[in-house]
Amino acid sequence: MKVEMSPPRITVVGIGADGWPGVPERLRGPVLAADTVLGGRRHLAMLPRAPGQRRLAWPSPLREGLPDLLASLEGRAVVALASGDPLVSGIGSTLIDLLGADAVRVEPAVSSVALARARMGWPAEGSTVLSLVGRDPHLLMRDLAPGRRVLVLSSDAATPGTVAALLVGAGYGGSRMTVLGDLGAAAESRSGSTARDWLASPPEGVPRLHVLALELSGPAGRGLVAGLPDDAFEHDGQLTKRDLRASALARLAPSPGQHLWDVGAGAGSVGIEWMRAHPSCTATAVEADAGRAGRIGRNADRLGVPGLRVVAGRAPDALEGLAPPDAVFVGGGATRPGVLDACLEALGPGGRIVVHGVTLETERLLADAYRSHGGELTRIAVETAAPIGAFTGWSPARTVTQWSLAPSPGSA
């Protein structure tokens, strides 16, 4: 049976750096025949005259202003212009998110990412793409590893200098930076240096439109598997230690697109490692101590997850109004009245929770939770080798009781 499809509400046409001459003939007619054309001022200025056609620049701020703008265009033939491939960190993704895939037709041009790979001779499977357009540059810190190739979608002409400073500060000053400007245009350019040299003598005339290709050179990376060294975090002793953190995260099971509550976050180590597991993982760290809350933010920046949300407050009150979690870690404050109940109530189907305790009072609480809800109750004792006079012996840390609860396979 043939299914009748309604026409798309908006068509998004990608334009390369060569402008209107590079738009395929089959797309020129629909663009010029549209009642309304949306786009950046640069894109709109490329178009030839079309009498009676409305041309509107994107609102600012974009995401907040789009719903009202799109509602005002209901029933009209609308075309939106975008750079390259509109689904590579572009407006196409935003419009589909707002209107649904059936309402948006995307006609891509060759993306700047594809052109950059071609110019550098980098296979797609051997490089990573990182967008810093309107995003915190500290995101780069997650990708640091020697020999790694990263294509950075720059926000503006200042991005290479910012990236160079981050690389030098992380010991990656020998990394090669190549600025690929105005890709696909007659004015296409290429320039570069090491991050260290860029910082010492910044070049002039960096094109505003460019992709920054990085060939990273520096110390061994942190890795993305749970269990970063404790000294990777700034802390005052309130830190979920490495072995315990790895155990907790194995049970929390970070998955793409999921959200974690890190309650009683201390240094924020569990929330930070949750977000490092995948770029789409998000987390909220709840910490009552203002000084520690500040440290969490600094740790998140340094370890490449600046999007970690930090809430300075005490659970359970501080949990009100937070985005629902897919998983919860309680590293401190579990015995405070209402904390454990609030965390359990917030979890939806498939949710996981891990709670750590070192006191007899917390152990009693976790034993009761295990008796009531099931799950897994574990005592973890970690000893490390340390000097004893002229000899070496085992130095024990506090034994931690861990209660974890997760749905059985197939029950979610």
mmCIF file with all atom_site columns, N, CA and C in Angstrom, residues 152-191:
data_model
loop_
_atom_site.group_PDB
_atom_site.id
_atom_site.type_symbol
_atom_site.label_atom_id
_atom_site.label_alt_id
_atom_site.label_comp_id
_atom_site.label_asym_id
_atom_site.label_entity_id
_atom_site.label_seq_id
_atom_site.pdbx_PDB_ins_code
_atom_site.Cartn_x
_atom_site.Cartn_y
_atom_site.Cartn_z
_atom_site.occupancy
_atom_site.B_iso_or_equiv
_atom_site.pdbx_formal_charge
_atom_site.auth_seq_id
_atom_site.auth_comp_id
_atom_site.auth_asym_id
_atom_site.auth_atom_id
_atom_site.pdbx_PDB_model_num
ATOM 1   N N  . VAL A 1 152 ? 38.561 20.491 14.292 1.00 0.00 ? 152 VAL A N  1
ATOM 2   C CA . VAL A 1 152 ? 37.812 21.409 15.143 1.00 0.00 ? 152 VAL A CA 1
ATOM 3   C C  . VAL A 1 152 ? 37.013 22.364 14.268 1.00 0.00 ? 152 VAL A C  1
ATOM 4   N N  . LEU A 1 153 ? 35.696 22.389 14.462 1.00 0.00 ? 153 LEU A N  1
ATOM 5   C CA . LEU A 1 153 ? 34.848 23.383 13.814 1.00 0.00 ? 153 LEU A CA 1
ATOM 6   C C  . LEU A 1 153 ? 34.928 24.641 14.666 1.00 0.00 ? 153 LEU A C  1
ATOM 7   N N  . SER A 1 154 ? 35.646 25.640 14.171 1.00 0.00 ? 154 SER A N  1
ATOM 8   C CA . SER A 1 154 ? 35.957 26.822 14.972 1.00 0.00 ? 154 SER A CA 1
ATOM 9   C C  . SER A 1 154 ? 34.787 27.780 15.061 1.00 0.00 ? 154 SER A C  1
ATOM 10  N N  . SER A 1 155 ? 34.736 28.492 16.166 1.00 0.00 ? 155 SER A N  1
ATOM 11  C CA . SER A 1 155 ? 33.684 29.477 16.378 1.00 0.00 ? 155 SER A CA 1
ATOM 12  C C  . SER A 1 155 ? 33.982 30.775 15.626 1.00 0.00 ? 155 SER A C  1
ATOM 13  N N  . ASP A 1 156 ? 35.250 31.186 15.624 1.00 0.00 ? 156 ASP A N  1
ATOM 14  C CA . ASP A 1 156 ? 35.641 32.426 14.946 1.00 0.00 ? 156 ASP A CA 1
ATOM 15  C C  . ASP A 1 156 ? 37.154 32.447 14.806 1.00 0.00 ? 156 ASP A C  1
ATOM 16  N N  . ALA A 1 157 ? 37.693 33.594 14.388 1.00 0.00 ? 157 ALA A N  1
ATOM 17  C CA . ALA A 1 157 ? 39.127 33.707 14.134 1.00 0.00 ? 157 ALA A CA 1
ATOM 18  C C  . ALA A 1 157 ? 39.964 33.570 15.402 1.00 0.00 ? 157 ALA A C  1
ATOM 19  N N  . ALA A 1 158 ? 39.336 33.730 16.568 1.00 0.00 ? 158 ALA A N  1
ATOM 20  C CA . ALA A 1 158 ? 40.085 33.642 17.825 1.00 0.00 ? 158 ALA A CA 1
ATOM 21  C C  . ALA A 1 158 ? 40.248 32.206 18.311 1.00 0.00 ? 158 ALA A C  1
ATOM 22  N N  . THR A 1 159 ? 39.494 31.259 17.718 1.00 0.00 ? 159 THR A N  1
ATOM 23  C CA . THR A 1 159 ? 39.519 29.881 18.220 1.00 0.00 ? 159 THR A CA 1
ATOM 24  C C  . THR A 1 159 ? 40.911 29.243 18.191 1.00 0.00 ? 159 THR A C  1
ATOM 25  N N  . PRO A 1 160 ? 41.701 29.382 17.105 1.00 0.00 ? 160 PRO A N  1
ATOM 26  C CA . PRO A 1 160 ? 43.020 28.750 17.135 1.00 0.00 ? 160 PRO A CA 1
ATOM 27  C C  . PRO A 1 160 ? 43.898 29.208 18.291 1.00 0.00 ? 160 PRO A C  1
ATOM 28  N N  . GLY A 1 161 ? 43.858 30.480 18.637 1.00 0.00 ? 161 GLY A N  1
ATOM 29  C CA . GLY A 1 161 ? 44.647 30.970 19.759 1.00 0.00 ? 161 GLY A CA 1
ATOM 30  C C  . GLY A 1 161 ? 44.201 30.370 21.069 1.00 0.00 ? 161 GLY A C  1
ATOM 31  N N  . THR A 1 162 ? 42.889 30.253 21.242 1.00 0.00 ? 162 THR A N  1
ATOM 32  C CA . THR A 1 162 ? 42.356 29.637 22.458 1.00 0.00 ? 162 THR A CA 1
ATOM 33  C C  . THR A 1 162 ? 42.768 28.175 22.547 1.00 0.00 ? 162 THR A C  1
ATOM 34  N N  . VAL A 1 163 ? 42.668 27.466 21.426 1.00 0.00 ? 163 VAL A N  1
ATOM 35  C CA . VAL A 1 163 ? 43.054 26.054 21.393 1.00 0.00 ? 163 VAL A CA 1
ATOM 36  C C  . VAL A 1 163 ? 44.548 25.898 21.664 1.00 0.00 ? 163 VAL A C  1
ATOM 37  N N  . ALA A 1 164 ? 45.361 26.763 21.077 1.00 0.00 ? 164 ALA A N  1
ATOM 38  C CA . ALA A 1 164 ? 46.808 26.697 21.298 1.00 0.00 ? 164 ALA A CA 1
ATOM 39  C C  . ALA A 1 164 ? 47.142 26.843 22.776 1.00 0.00 ? 164 ALA A C  1
ATOM 40  N N  . ALA A 1 165 ? 46.474 27.779 23.457 1.00 0.00 ? 165 ALA A N  1
ATOM 41  C CA . ALA A 1 165 ? 46.726 27.985 24.883 1.00 0.00 ? 165 ALA A CA 1
ATOM 42  C C  . ALA A 1 165 ? 46.356 26.749 25.694 1.00 0.00 ? 165 ALA A C  1
ATOM 43  N N  . LEU A 1 166 ? 45.242 26.110 25.366 1.00 0.00 ? 166 LEU A N  1
ATOM 44  C CA . LEU A 1 166 ? 44.833 24.896 26.072 1.00 0.00 ? 166 LEU A CA 1
ATOM 45  C C  . LEU A 1 166 ? 45.833 23.764 25.838 1.00 0.00 ? 166 LEU A C  1
ATOM 46  N N  . LEU A 1 167 ? 46.292 23.621 24.600 1.00 0.00 ? 167 LEU A N  1
ATOM 47  C CA . LEU A 1 167 ? 47.225 22.547 24.278 1.00 0.00 ? 167 LEU A CA 1
ATOM 48  C C  . LEU A 1 167 ? 48.560 22.751 24.998 1.00 0.00 ? 167 LEU A C  1
ATOM 49  N N  . VAL A 1 168 ? 49.072 23.957 24.973 1.00 0.00 ? 168 VAL A N  1
ATOM 50  C CA . VAL A 1 168 ? 50.343 24.239 25.652 1.00 0.00 ? 168 VAL A CA 1
ATOM 51  C C  . VAL A 1 168 ? 50.211 23.990 27.149 1.00 0.00 ? 168 VAL A C  1
ATOM 52  N N  . GLY A 1 169 ? 49.098 24.437 27.741 1.00 0.00 ? 169 GLY A N  1
ATOM 53  C CA . GLY A 1 169 ? 48.875 24.237 29.173 1.00 0.00 ? 169 GLY A CA 1
ATOM 54  C C  . GLY A 1 169 ? 48.780 22.776 29.565 1.00 0.00 ? 169 GLY A C  1
ATOM 55  N N  . ALA A 1 170 ? 48.370 21.915 28.634 1.00 0.00 ? 170 ALA A N  1
ATOM 56  C CA . ALA A 1 170 ? 48.224 20.486 28.907 1.00 0.00 ? 170 ALA A CA 1
ATOM 57  C C  . ALA A 1 170 ? 49.464 19.689 28.520 1.00 0.00 ? 170 ALA A C  1
ATOM 58  N N  . GLY A 1 171 ? 50.529 20.369 28.108 1.00 0.00 ? 171 GLY A N  1
ATOM 59  C CA . GLY A 1 171 ? 51.735 19.655 27.700 1.00 0.00 ? 171 GLY A CA 1
ATOM 60  C C  . GLY A 1 171 ? 51.716 19.184 26.262 1.00 0.00 ? 171 GLY A C  1
ATOM 61  N N  . TYR A 1 172 ? 50.816 19.737 25.444 1.00 0.00 ? 172 TYR A N  1
ATOM 62  C CA . TYR A 1 172 ? 50.684 19.348 24.043 1.00 0.00 ? 172 TYR A CA 1
ATOM 63  C C  . TYR A 1 172 ? 51.142 20.471 23.115 1.00 0.00 ? 172 TYR A C  1
ATOM 64  N N  . GLY A 1 173 ? 52.131 21.235 23.557 1.00 0.00 ? 173 GLY A N  1
ATOM 65  C CA . GLY A 1 173 ? 52.605 22.374 22.768 1.00 0.00 ? 173 GLY A CA 1
ATOM 66  C C  . GLY A 1 173 ? 53.220 21.988 21.440 1.00 0.00 ? 173 GLY A C  1
ATOM 67  N N  . GLY A 1 174 ? 53.681 20.741 21.290 1.00 0.00 ? 174 GLY A N  1
ATOM 68  C CA . GLY A 1 174 ? 54.257 20.291 20.027 1.00 0.00 ? 174 GLY A CA 1
ATOM 69  C C  . GLY A 1 174 ? 53.233 19.855 18.998 1.00 0.00 ? 174 GLY A C  1
ATOM 70  N N  . SER A 1 175 ? 51.958 19.930 19.349 1.00 0.00 ? 175 SER A N  1
ATOM 71  C CA . SER A 1 175 ? 50.898 19.521 18.416 1.00 0.00 ? 175 SER A CA 1
ATOM 72  C C  . SER A 1 175 ? 50.873 20.429 17.190 1.00 0.00 ? 175 SER A C  1
ATOM 73  N N  . ARG A 1 176 ? 50.634 19.830 16.023 1.00 0.00 ? 176 ARG A N  1
ATOM 74  C CA . ARG A 1 176 ? 50.561 20.590 14.778 1.00 0.00 ? 176 ARG A CA 1
ATOM 75  C C  . ARG A 1 176 ? 49.158 21.123 14.578 1.00 0.00 ? 176 ARG A C  1
ATOM 76  N N  . MET A 1 177 ? 49.034 22.426 14.322 1.00 0.00 ? 177 MET A N  1
ATOM 77  C CA . MET A 1 177 ? 47.754 23.081 14.071 1.00 0.00 ? 177 MET A CA 1
ATOM 78  C C  . MET A 1 177 ? 47.739 23.588 12.634 1.00 0.00 ? 177 MET A C  1
ATOM 79  N N  . THR A 1 178 ? 46.733 23.176 11.867 1.00 0.00 ? 178 THR A N  1
ATOM 80  C CA . THR A 1 178 ? 46.591 23.630 10.482 1.00 0.00 ? 178 THR A CA 1
ATOM 81  C C  . THR A 1 178 ? 45.240 24.317 10.319 1.00 0.00 ? 178 THR A C  1
ATOM 82  N N  . VAL A 1 179 ? 45.278 25.573 9.895  1.00 0.00 ? 179 VAL A N  1
ATOM 83  C CA . VAL A 1 179 ? 44.051 26.341 9.667  1.00 0.00 ? 179 VAL A CA 1
ATOM 84  C C  . VAL A 1 179 ? 43.683 26.239 8.194  1.00 0.00 ? 179 VAL A C  1
ATOM 85  N N  . LEU A 1 180 ? 42.520 25.639 7.919  1.00 0.00 ? 180 LEU A N  1
ATOM 86  C CA . LEU A 1 180 ? 42.017 25.473 6.551  1.00 0.00 ? 180 LEU A CA 1
ATOM 87  C C  . LEU A 1 180 ? 40.893 26.485 6.348  1.00 0.00 ? 180 LEU A C  1
ATOM 88  N N  . GLY A 1 181 ? 41.217 27.589 5.687  1.00 0.00 ? 181 GLY A N  1
ATOM 89  C CA . GLY A 1 181 ? 40.275 28.689 5.580  1.00 0.00 ? 181 GLY A CA 1
ATOM 90  C C  . GLY A 1 181 ? 39.454 28.672 4.303  1.00 0.00 ? 181 GLY A C  1
ATOM 91  N N  . ASP A 1 182 ? 38.180 29.082 4.429  1.00 0.00 ? 182 ASP A N  1
ATOM 92  C CA . ASP A 1 182 ? 37.279 29.263 3.282  1.00 0.00 ? 182 ASP A CA 1
ATOM 93  C C  . ASP A 1 182 ? 37.306 28.066 2.337  1.00 0.00 ? 182 ASP A C  1
ATOM 94  N N  . LEU A 1 183 ? 37.136 26.890 2.904  1.00 0.00 ? 183 LEU A N  1
ATOM 95  C CA . LEU A 1 183 ? 37.211 25.654 2.132  1.00 0.00 ? 183 LEU A CA 1
ATOM 96  C C  . LEU A 1 183 ? 36.192 25.632 0.999  1.00 0.00 ? 183 LEU A C  1
ATOM 97  N N  . GLY A 1 184 ? 36.668 25.326 -0.197 1.00 0.00 ? 184 GLY A N  1
ATOM 98  C CA . GLY A 1 184 ? 35.787 25.252 -1.361 1.00 0.00 ? 184 GLY A CA 1
ATOM 99  C C  . GLY A 1 184 ? 35.618 26.550 -2.100 1.00 0.00 ? 184 GLY A C  1
ATOM 100 N N  . ALA A 1 185 ? 36.158 27.647 -1.551 1.00 0.00 ? 185 ALA A N  1
ATOM 101 C CA . ALA A 1 185 ? 36.031 28.946 -2.205 1.00 0.00 ? 185 ALA A CA 1
ATOM 102 C C  . ALA A 1 185 ? 37.291 29.262 -2.999 1.00 0.00 ? 185 ALA A C  1
ATOM 103 N N  . ALA A 1 186 ? 37.189 30.280 -3.873 1.00 0.00 ? 186 ALA A N  1
ATOM 104 C CA . ALA A 1 186 ? 38.365 30.697 -4.637 1.00 0.00 ? 186 ALA A CA 1
ATOM 105 C C  . ALA A 1 186 ? 39.470 31.204 -3.716 1.00 0.00 ? 186 ALA A C  1
ATOM 106 N N  . ALA A 1 187 ? 39.067 31.732 -2.559 1.00 0.00 ? 187 ALA A N  1
ATOM 107 C CA . ALA A 1 187 ? 40.031 32.300 -1.612 1.00 0.00 ? 187 ALA A CA 1
ATOM 108 C C  . ALA A 1 187 ? 40.521 31.285 -0.583 1.00 0.00 ? 187 ALA A C  1
ATOM 109 N N  . GLU A 1 188 ? 40.317 29.983 -0.850 1.00 0.00 ? 188 GLU A N  1
ATOM 110 C CA . GLU A 1 188 ? 40.729 28.945 0.105  1.00 0.00 ? 188 GLU A CA 1
ATOM 111 C C  . GLU A 1 188 ? 42.198 29.120 0.490  1.00 0.00 ? 188 GLU A C  1
ATOM 112 N N  . SER A 1 189 ? 42.492 28.913 1.783  1.00 0.00 ? 189 SER A N  1
ATOM 113 C CA . SER A 1 189 ? 43.862 29.104 2.268  1.00 0.00 ? 189 SER A CA 1
ATOM 114 C C  . SER A 1 189 ? 44.230 28.007 3.247  1.00 0.00 ? 189 SER A C  1
ATOM 115 N N  . ARG A 1 190 ? 45.534 27.913 3.486  1.00 0.00 ? 190 ARG A N  1
ATOM 116 C CA . ARG A 1 190 ? 46.046 26.923 4.432  1.00 0.00 ? 190 ARG A CA 1
ATOM 117 C C  . ARG A 1 190 ? 47.280 27.496 5.114  1.00 0.00 ? 190 ARG A C  1
ATOM 118 N N  . SER A 1 191 ? 47.303 27.401 6.441  1.00 0.00 ? 191 SER A N  1
ATOM 119 C CA . SER A 1 191 ? 48.466 27.863 7.191  1.00 0.00 ? 191 SER A CA 1
ATOM 120 C C  . SER A 1 191 ? 48.540 27.070 8.480  1.00 0.00 ? 191 SER A C  1
#
